[in-house]
Every structure is written in structure tokens, then in C-alpha cells.
Coordinates of C-alpha atoms in Angstrom, one line a residue:
M18 CA -82.1 -62.0 -5.8
L19 CA -80.6 -65.8 -6.7
Y20 CA -83.5 -67.1 -5.8
I21 CA -85.7 -65.2 -7.6
L22 CA -83.9 -65.6 -10.5
L23 CA -83.5 -69.4 -10.2
I24 CA -87.9 -69.2 -9.3
L25 CA -88.6 -67.6 -12.8
L26 CA -85.4 -69.7 -14.3
V27 CA -87.5 -72.6 -13.4
L28 CA -90.8 -71.3 -14.2
L29 CA -90.4 -70.6 -18.1
M30 CA -88.4 -73.4 -18.1
F31 CA -91.2 -75.1 -17.6
M32 CA -93.5 -72.9 -19.3
A33 CA -91.2 -72.9 -23.0
F34 CA -90.6 -77.4 -22.9
F35 CA -94.7 -77.4 -23.1
E36 CA -95.2 -74.2 -25.6
D37 CA -96.7 -75.9 -28.3
Y38 CA -99.2 -77.4 -26.1
I39 CA -100.9 -74.1 -24.9
S40 CA -103.1 -72.2 -27.0
E41 CA -102.5 -68.8 -28.6
R42 CA -103.8 -67.2 -26.6
D43 CA -103.0 -68.5 -23.0
R44 CA -99.3 -68.2 -24.9
L45 CA -99.4 -64.9 -25.2
W46 CA -100.3 -64.0 -21.4
L47 CA -97.9 -66.0 -19.9
F48 CA -95.6 -64.2 -22.4
I49 CA -96.6 -60.9 -21.6
G50 CA -97.0 -61.9 -17.9
T51 CA -93.6 -62.9 -17.5
A52 CA -92.8 -60.4 -18.7
T53 CA -93.7 -57.8 -17.0
V54 CA -92.6 -59.9 -13.9
M55 CA -89.4 -60.2 -15.2
A56 CA -89.3 -56.4 -15.7
L57 CA -90.6 -55.6 -11.7
V58 CA -88.0 -57.2 -10.7
A59 CA -85.1 -55.4 -12.0
G60 CA -86.9 -52.2 -12.0
F61 CA -87.1 -52.4 -8.4
R62 CA -84.2 -54.5 -7.3
P63 CA -81.7 -53.4 -4.5
D64 CA -78.4 -51.9 -4.9
D65 CA -76.4 -54.2 -4.0
V66 CA -77.3 -56.4 -7.1
D67 CA -75.6 -55.6 -9.9
K68 CA -71.9 -53.8 -10.4
D69 CA -73.3 -50.4 -12.2
Y70 CA -76.2 -49.0 -10.0
D71 CA -73.6 -46.9 -8.1
N72 CA -72.5 -45.2 -11.7
Y73 CA -76.4 -44.7 -12.3
V74 CA -76.9 -43.1 -8.8
R75 CA -73.9 -40.6 -9.7
F76 CA -75.1 -39.5 -13.2
Y77 CA -78.3 -39.1 -11.6
Y78 CA -77.1 -36.3 -9.5
S79 CA -73.8 -35.4 -12.2
F80 CA -73.3 -36.0 -15.8
D81 CA -70.5 -36.0 -17.7
F82 CA -69.7 -35.2 -21.4
T83 CA -70.6 -39.3 -22.0
T84 CA -74.3 -39.9 -20.3
E85 CA -76.5 -40.0 -23.4
I86 CA -79.2 -37.8 -24.0
S87 CA -81.9 -40.0 -23.2
Y88 CA -80.4 -41.0 -19.5
I89 CA -80.1 -36.9 -19.6
L90 CA -83.8 -36.6 -20.3
I91 CA -84.8 -39.2 -18.3
A92 CA -83.0 -38.2 -14.8
Q93 CA -83.8 -34.9 -15.4
L94 CA -88.1 -35.8 -16.2
V95 CA -87.9 -38.2 -12.6
R96 CA -85.6 -35.2 -10.8
T97 CA -88.5 -32.6 -12.1
T98 CA -91.5 -34.7 -10.5
I99 CA -90.6 -37.4 -8.1
D100 CA -87.2 -37.3 -7.2
D101 CA -86.2 -40.4 -6.6
V102 CA -83.4 -42.1 -8.7
S103 CA -84.9 -45.8 -7.9
A104 CA -87.9 -44.4 -10.7
V105 CA -85.1 -44.2 -13.3
F106 CA -84.2 -47.9 -12.8
A107 CA -88.1 -48.5 -13.0
I108 CA -88.1 -46.6 -16.0
Y109 CA -85.6 -48.5 -18.6
A110 CA -86.8 -52.0 -17.1
F111 CA -90.3 -51.3 -18.6
L112 CA -88.3 -50.0 -21.8
T113 CA -86.5 -52.6 -22.3
L114 CA -89.2 -55.2 -21.4
T115 CA -91.6 -54.1 -23.6
L116 CA -89.5 -53.4 -26.4
I117 CA -87.9 -56.6 -25.8
A118 CA -91.0 -58.5 -26.0
A119 CA -92.2 -56.5 -29.0
A120 CA -88.8 -57.8 -30.9
I121 CA -89.5 -61.5 -30.1
K122 CA -93.3 -61.3 -30.8
K123 CA -92.5 -60.0 -34.4
I124 CA -89.2 -62.6 -35.1
S125 CA -89.5 -65.8 -32.9
P126 CA -91.9 -68.7 -33.5
W127 CA -91.7 -69.4 -29.7
L128 CA -92.1 -66.3 -27.5
L129 CA -91.9 -68.5 -24.4
S130 CA -88.3 -69.7 -25.6
S131 CA -87.1 -66.7 -26.8
L132 CA -88.1 -65.1 -23.2
L133 CA -85.7 -68.2 -21.2
I134 CA -82.8 -67.6 -23.0
Y135 CA -83.5 -64.0 -22.8
L136 CA -83.7 -64.1 -19.0
S137 CA -80.6 -66.7 -19.1
Q138 CA -78.5 -64.1 -20.1
N139 CA -79.0 -60.8 -21.4
Y140 CA -81.5 -60.1 -18.6
M141 CA -79.0 -59.7 -16.1
L142 CA -76.2 -58.1 -17.8
H143 CA -78.2 -55.3 -19.9
G144 CA -81.4 -55.3 -18.1
M145 CA -80.3 -55.9 -14.7
T146 CA -76.3 -54.0 -15.2
Q147 CA -75.9 -52.1 -18.3
I148 CA -79.5 -51.0 -18.5
R149 CA -78.4 -48.8 -21.0
V150 CA -77.2 -51.0 -23.3
A151 CA -80.3 -53.4 -22.7
V152 CA -82.6 -50.5 -24.3
A153 CA -80.4 -49.8 -27.6
S154 CA -80.0 -53.7 -27.8
A155 CA -83.8 -54.1 -27.9
I156 CA -84.5 -51.5 -30.6
F157 CA -81.8 -53.2 -32.7
L158 CA -83.8 -56.1 -32.6
L159 CA -87.0 -54.6 -33.5
A160 CA -85.2 -52.8 -36.5
L161 CA -84.1 -56.2 -37.6
P162 CA -87.7 -57.2 -39.8
V163 CA -86.9 -54.0 -41.4
L164 CA -83.2 -54.7 -42.3
L165 CA -85.1 -58.3 -43.3
R166 CA -87.0 -56.1 -45.7
G167 CA -84.3 -54.5 -47.0
E168 CA -85.2 -50.8 -45.6
R169 CA -82.0 -49.6 -45.2
V170 CA -82.5 -46.1 -44.2
K171 CA -85.3 -46.5 -42.2
Y172 CA -83.4 -49.5 -40.5
L173 CA -80.4 -47.0 -39.7
L174 CA -83.2 -44.4 -38.5
I175 CA -84.0 -46.7 -36.0
I176 CA -80.6 -47.8 -34.8
L177 CA -80.4 -44.0 -33.9
Y178 CA -82.6 -44.0 -31.7
A179 CA -80.8 -47.0 -30.2
I180 CA -77.5 -44.6 -30.7
L181 CA -79.5 -42.3 -28.0
F182 CA -79.4 -44.3 -25.6
H183 CA -76.2 -45.7 -25.7
Y184 CA -73.1 -44.9 -28.1
T185 CA -72.0 -47.5 -29.0
S186 CA -74.5 -48.6 -30.5
V187 CA -72.7 -47.1 -33.4
I188 CA -71.3 -50.5 -34.4
Y189 CA -75.6 -51.5 -35.4
L190 CA -75.2 -48.7 -37.9
F191 CA -73.1 -51.4 -40.1
F192 CA -75.3 -54.1 -40.4
A193 CA -77.0 -51.6 -42.9
V194 CA -75.0 -54.3 -45.0
L195 CA -76.7 -57.2 -44.5
S196 CA -79.5 -59.3 -46.4
G197 CA -81.5 -62.1 -45.0
K198 CA -80.0 -63.5 -48.3
E199 CA -80.0 -67.4 -47.9
L200 CA -76.9 -69.0 -47.7
K201 CA -75.8 -70.7 -50.4
G202 CA -72.8 -72.9 -51.8
L203 CA -68.9 -70.9 -51.7
W204 CA -71.0 -68.1 -49.3
T205 CA -71.9 -70.4 -46.6
Y206 CA -68.3 -71.8 -46.2
I207 CA -66.8 -67.9 -47.0
W208 CA -69.1 -67.0 -43.8
I209 CA -68.5 -70.0 -41.7
G210 CA -64.7 -69.6 -42.6
I211 CA -64.3 -66.1 -41.2
I212 CA -64.3 -67.8 -37.9
P213 CA -60.9 -69.4 -37.3
V214 CA -59.6 -66.6 -39.6
C215 CA -60.4 -64.4 -37.0
M216 CA -59.0 -67.2 -34.7
I217 CA -55.9 -67.1 -35.8
L218 CA -55.4 -63.4 -35.9
S219 CA -56.4 -63.5 -32.0
A220 CA -53.6 -66.0 -31.8
L221 CA -51.4 -64.0 -33.1
H222 CA -52.6 -61.1 -31.4
I223 CA -53.5 -58.9 -34.5
N224 CA -56.6 -56.5 -33.7
L225 CA -57.6 -55.2 -36.4
I226 CA -60.3 -52.9 -34.7
T227 CA -57.9 -51.8 -32.7
M228 CA -57.0 -49.7 -35.2
I229 CA -60.0 -48.6 -37.0
P230 CA -59.5 -44.6 -35.9
I231 CA -63.6 -44.1 -35.1
P232 CA -62.6 -40.6 -32.0
Y233 CA -65.7 -42.2 -29.2
F234 CA -64.2 -45.3 -29.7
E235 CA -60.5 -44.5 -29.4
E236 CA -61.5 -42.8 -26.0
K237 CA -63.1 -46.0 -24.5
L238 CA -60.2 -47.8 -26.1
K239 CA -57.6 -46.2 -24.4
A240 CA -59.7 -46.0 -20.9
Y241 CA -59.7 -49.5 -20.9
E242 CA -55.9 -49.8 -21.6
I243 CA -55.7 -48.3 -18.3
L244 CA -57.7 -49.7 -16.6
M245 CA -56.1 -53.5 -17.6
S246 CA -52.6 -51.7 -16.7
Q247 CA -54.0 -51.5 -13.0
G248 CA -55.1 -54.9 -13.3
E249 CA -58.9 -55.0 -14.0
G250 CA -60.5 -57.0 -16.7
S251 CA -56.7 -58.6 -17.4
E252 CA -57.8 -61.8 -16.2
I253 CA -60.7 -62.4 -19.2
N254 CA -59.9 -64.8 -21.4
P255 CA -62.3 -64.9 -24.7
F256 CA -60.2 -67.6 -26.2
N257 CA -61.3 -70.1 -24.3
A258 CA -63.9 -73.2 -24.0
V259 CA -67.2 -71.3 -23.8
L260 CA -66.2 -69.6 -26.7
L261 CA -65.2 -73.0 -28.9
V262 CA -68.8 -74.1 -27.8
R263 CA -70.9 -71.4 -28.8
V264 CA -68.7 -71.5 -32.5
A265 CA -69.5 -75.6 -32.2
M266 CA -73.1 -74.2 -31.9
V267 CA -73.3 -71.9 -34.9
A268 CA -71.8 -75.0 -36.8
F269 CA -74.6 -77.1 -36.0
V270 CA -76.8 -73.4 -37.7
V271 CA -75.2 -74.3 -40.6
W272 CA -75.5 -77.8 -41.2
K273 CA -79.4 -77.5 -40.0
I274 CA -80.3 -74.0 -41.4
K275 CA -82.6 -75.6 -44.1
L276 CA -85.3 -76.7 -41.5
M277 CA -84.8 -73.7 -39.5
R278 CA -85.7 -71.5 -42.2
T279 CA -88.9 -73.2 -42.5
F280 CA -90.1 -71.6 -39.3
S281 CA -88.2 -68.6 -39.3
P282 CA -87.1 -66.4 -42.8
Y283 CA -84.5 -64.6 -40.0
V284 CA -81.8 -67.0 -39.5
D285 CA -79.6 -66.6 -42.0
L286 CA -79.6 -63.1 -40.7
L287 CA -79.1 -64.0 -37.1
L288 CA -76.4 -66.4 -38.1
K289 CA -74.6 -63.7 -40.0
I290 CA -74.6 -61.6 -37.1
E291 CA -74.0 -64.1 -34.8
I292 CA -70.8 -65.3 -36.6
I293 CA -70.0 -61.1 -36.3
G294 CA -70.4 -60.8 -32.9
L295 CA -68.5 -63.9 -32.5
C296 CA -65.9 -63.0 -34.7
T297 CA -65.8 -59.4 -32.6
L298 CA -65.0 -60.7 -29.2
L299 CA -61.9 -62.5 -31.2
L300 CA -60.3 -59.1 -33.1
L301 CA -60.9 -57.2 -29.4
T302 CA -59.0 -60.1 -27.0
A303 CA -56.1 -57.2 -26.9
I304 CA -59.2 -55.5 -24.7
P305 CA -61.2 -57.5 -22.6
V306 CA -63.5 -55.6 -21.1
V307 CA -64.5 -54.5 -25.0
A308 CA -64.5 -57.9 -26.3
F309 CA -67.1 -58.8 -24.3
R310 CA -69.1 -55.9 -24.1
I311 CA -69.7 -55.5 -27.7
S312 CA -69.8 -59.4 -28.9
E313 CA -72.3 -58.8 -26.1
M314 CA -74.6 -56.0 -27.8
I315 CA -74.3 -58.0 -31.7
C316 CA -74.9 -61.2 -30.2
V317 CA -78.5 -60.4 -28.2
V318 CA -79.5 -62.1 -31.8
E319 CA -79.5 -65.7 -29.8
I320 CA -82.6 -64.7 -28.4
M321 CA -84.3 -65.4 -31.5
L322 CA -81.4 -67.4 -33.1
Y323 CA -81.2 -70.6 -29.9
P324 CA -84.9 -71.0 -29.8
L325 CA -85.1 -73.1 -33.7
F326 CA -82.5 -76.0 -31.8
A327 CA -85.8 -76.8 -30.6
I328 CA -86.6 -78.3 -34.3
T329 CA -83.2 -79.6 -35.2
V330 CA -83.9 -82.8 -32.9
K331 CA -86.1 -85.3 -32.4
P332 CA -88.6 -86.4 -31.0
R333 CA -89.7 -82.8 -30.3
W334 CA -89.4 -82.9 -26.4
A335 CA -85.6 -83.6 -26.7
G336 CA -85.1 -80.9 -29.1
K337 CA -87.1 -78.6 -26.6
A338 CA -84.3 -80.2 -24.3
T339 CA -81.8 -78.5 -25.8
V340 CA -82.9 -75.5 -25.7
M341 CA -83.4 -75.6 -22.3
L342 CA -79.5 -77.0 -21.5
I343 CA -78.5 -73.9 -23.2
A344 CA -80.4 -71.6 -21.2
A345 CA -79.7 -73.5 -17.6
A346 CA -76.1 -73.4 -19.8
F347 CA -75.9 -69.6 -20.2
F348 CA -77.4 -69.2 -16.7
Y349 CA -74.2 -71.0 -15.1
I350 CA -72.1 -69.2 -17.3
T351 CA -73.5 -65.7 -16.7
V352 CA -74.7 -65.9 -12.9
F353 CA -71.5 -68.6 -11.5
Y354 CA -68.6 -68.6 -14.0
N355 CA -68.2 -64.8 -14.9
K356 CA -70.0 -63.8 -12.0
T357 CA -71.9 -60.8 -13.8
M358 CA -74.7 -60.3 -10.7
L359 CA -73.2 -59.5 -6.8
I360 CA -75.5 -62.2 -5.6
V361 CA -73.1 -64.8 -5.2

């Protein structure tokens, strides 16, 4: 499986690098074809590739009160028809890649570059592991155009569908207060200043989010605290060089945001969400597993944000190479550093 992922990475890098020289029609077909292959790979992967496969098989035969209604319905549909658990994974994979592709098509000016960034991390984190989160986060991305237009009620209704796929998607409801209004003057400093404030709170072990009395989250947090007391996940430290690099990338977006706006009307909204995602990671450092999972759900916007780096460096080939470097770094961190997959 590692070789398949590496081949997909190299092929997408090649296509993304020359994306500007491919006709719109051919680019679209390459985009659809690659997304389809990725769905096939994720949907029919072996059972020893990811860490959550066995859990989903267990849920297929017996549900509990934490199992989302969408999984119950899909599993029941499969059980009453072909009764093959592998079909559940195939359904989720094709549903995820279809929604991701639709979101990229709506938001990103570079289809193949966005698909490359998706492959480099979220594809393995969500599409091949946390499959319910994969669909939920894809629905969130599809809701961003609605949020940008200020249609907040419609946005909330769309997020309700995401919650059906993963209860943690309730965090997306809070983003209804955001807008795509351009960051200017004092507001720019306020938004970028949130990050060092959260760093200080993290260093002082002050975790404000854990104090919010939300019943479902309280139960989840208690469960993760028990796991940590047993030694699971205690070695995770989100306050490290990887986080600092991501903070530096956010600062770079702020620096180049005027240029990025000429290519994408979404950049201000994406930047705000990315900052919130990084701050969530910092504010939940007391429970690293939760910190990473929620932050990953929020920072899925990187699929749309980081391809914009292509226009910030001249000549253009150097800008494209920057996007390739980001993708390669994410892939290395996901597969070899964090060991998200059971393939190395």
C-alpha cells in the first residue's frame, strides 16, 4: 500500500506542477480520474492498512449509542443486500472523494494541486482511517461557499448533515459567525495575535476549551483522559517544530494575502479557519489525541489554502515547487513521523 500511495503522490505532483499548461478540459478529466482511483484505493484497501478498520467492522455487527445514524443506515443497507462489510468502506470512500472533488471544484483555482495537498495528509488521516470524519469534513468544505455568501441559516442546515456522519462536527456550527470579509488594519493583528496568546496559555497548561460544559464532548474528554492515564497518547506533543512551521505558513499567508485575493475570494475565510484550527490544537494540549483530531477536522481547509502558495513565489515554477515541497513534507509527517498508517 505504501508504494501505491507513493505512486499516487508522484503522479499528482507531476500533474500539479504542469497544471497551468494543461487545457481546462484535460485538467478536469485528470482530476476526476485521479479522484476515482483514490476512491478505489481507499474503498478496497486491505484490512491491515489503518488503525480504525477493525473498529468499523465491529460497529458493522453491533452498534452503540455513540454510533452515528449515517453509519447505522449505511451498514443496515449493506447487511440487508450483499452483506459484505467491505462495501461499507467502498461507499464511504466514494462518497468522500465525490464530496471532496466537488468542494475543490467550487473553491480552488488549482484542482490538481488541491487534490495533491488532500492526498498528502487528509486522505490518509480521514479517507483511509477516520472514514466518518472524512465525509463530515468534506461536507464542511462544501458549505464554505454558502458561508462566504453570508447565508448562515443554509450553512447551519448543511452542517447538520455533517453531524449525521460524525458528532464532532458540531464544532463547525460555531463557524457560522465567520465571514469572508477582508482582514485589514487592526483586525489583521488581532487575528494573527490569537496564536501567540494561545501558545502562552498552552505553555501555562491553561486549557479553556476543556472547561466548556458540552455533554458529548465531556464524555469524549473523560474517555481520552482515561486512555492517557493508561499511557496511550501521552507521548504526543503538539507544541513542536511541526506546529511552529504551520504558524510560520499562516504568517506567510498574512504577508501575501493581497496577492492571494486576486486568485481566490476565499482566502480570508480560509485563513481565519486555519488560525482557529491551530489555536484549538494549542488549547487542547492537555488531551493530545483530542487536540489533533479536532484540529485536523478544522484545518482541512489547508486543501484550498496551500495551493495558493504557487502564486507567491517567482518564477511560477518555483511557486509550484513550493506547493510540491509542502505536499511532500505533509506526506512524510503523516506516514513516517506520526505513523498514521500501519504500512511502515
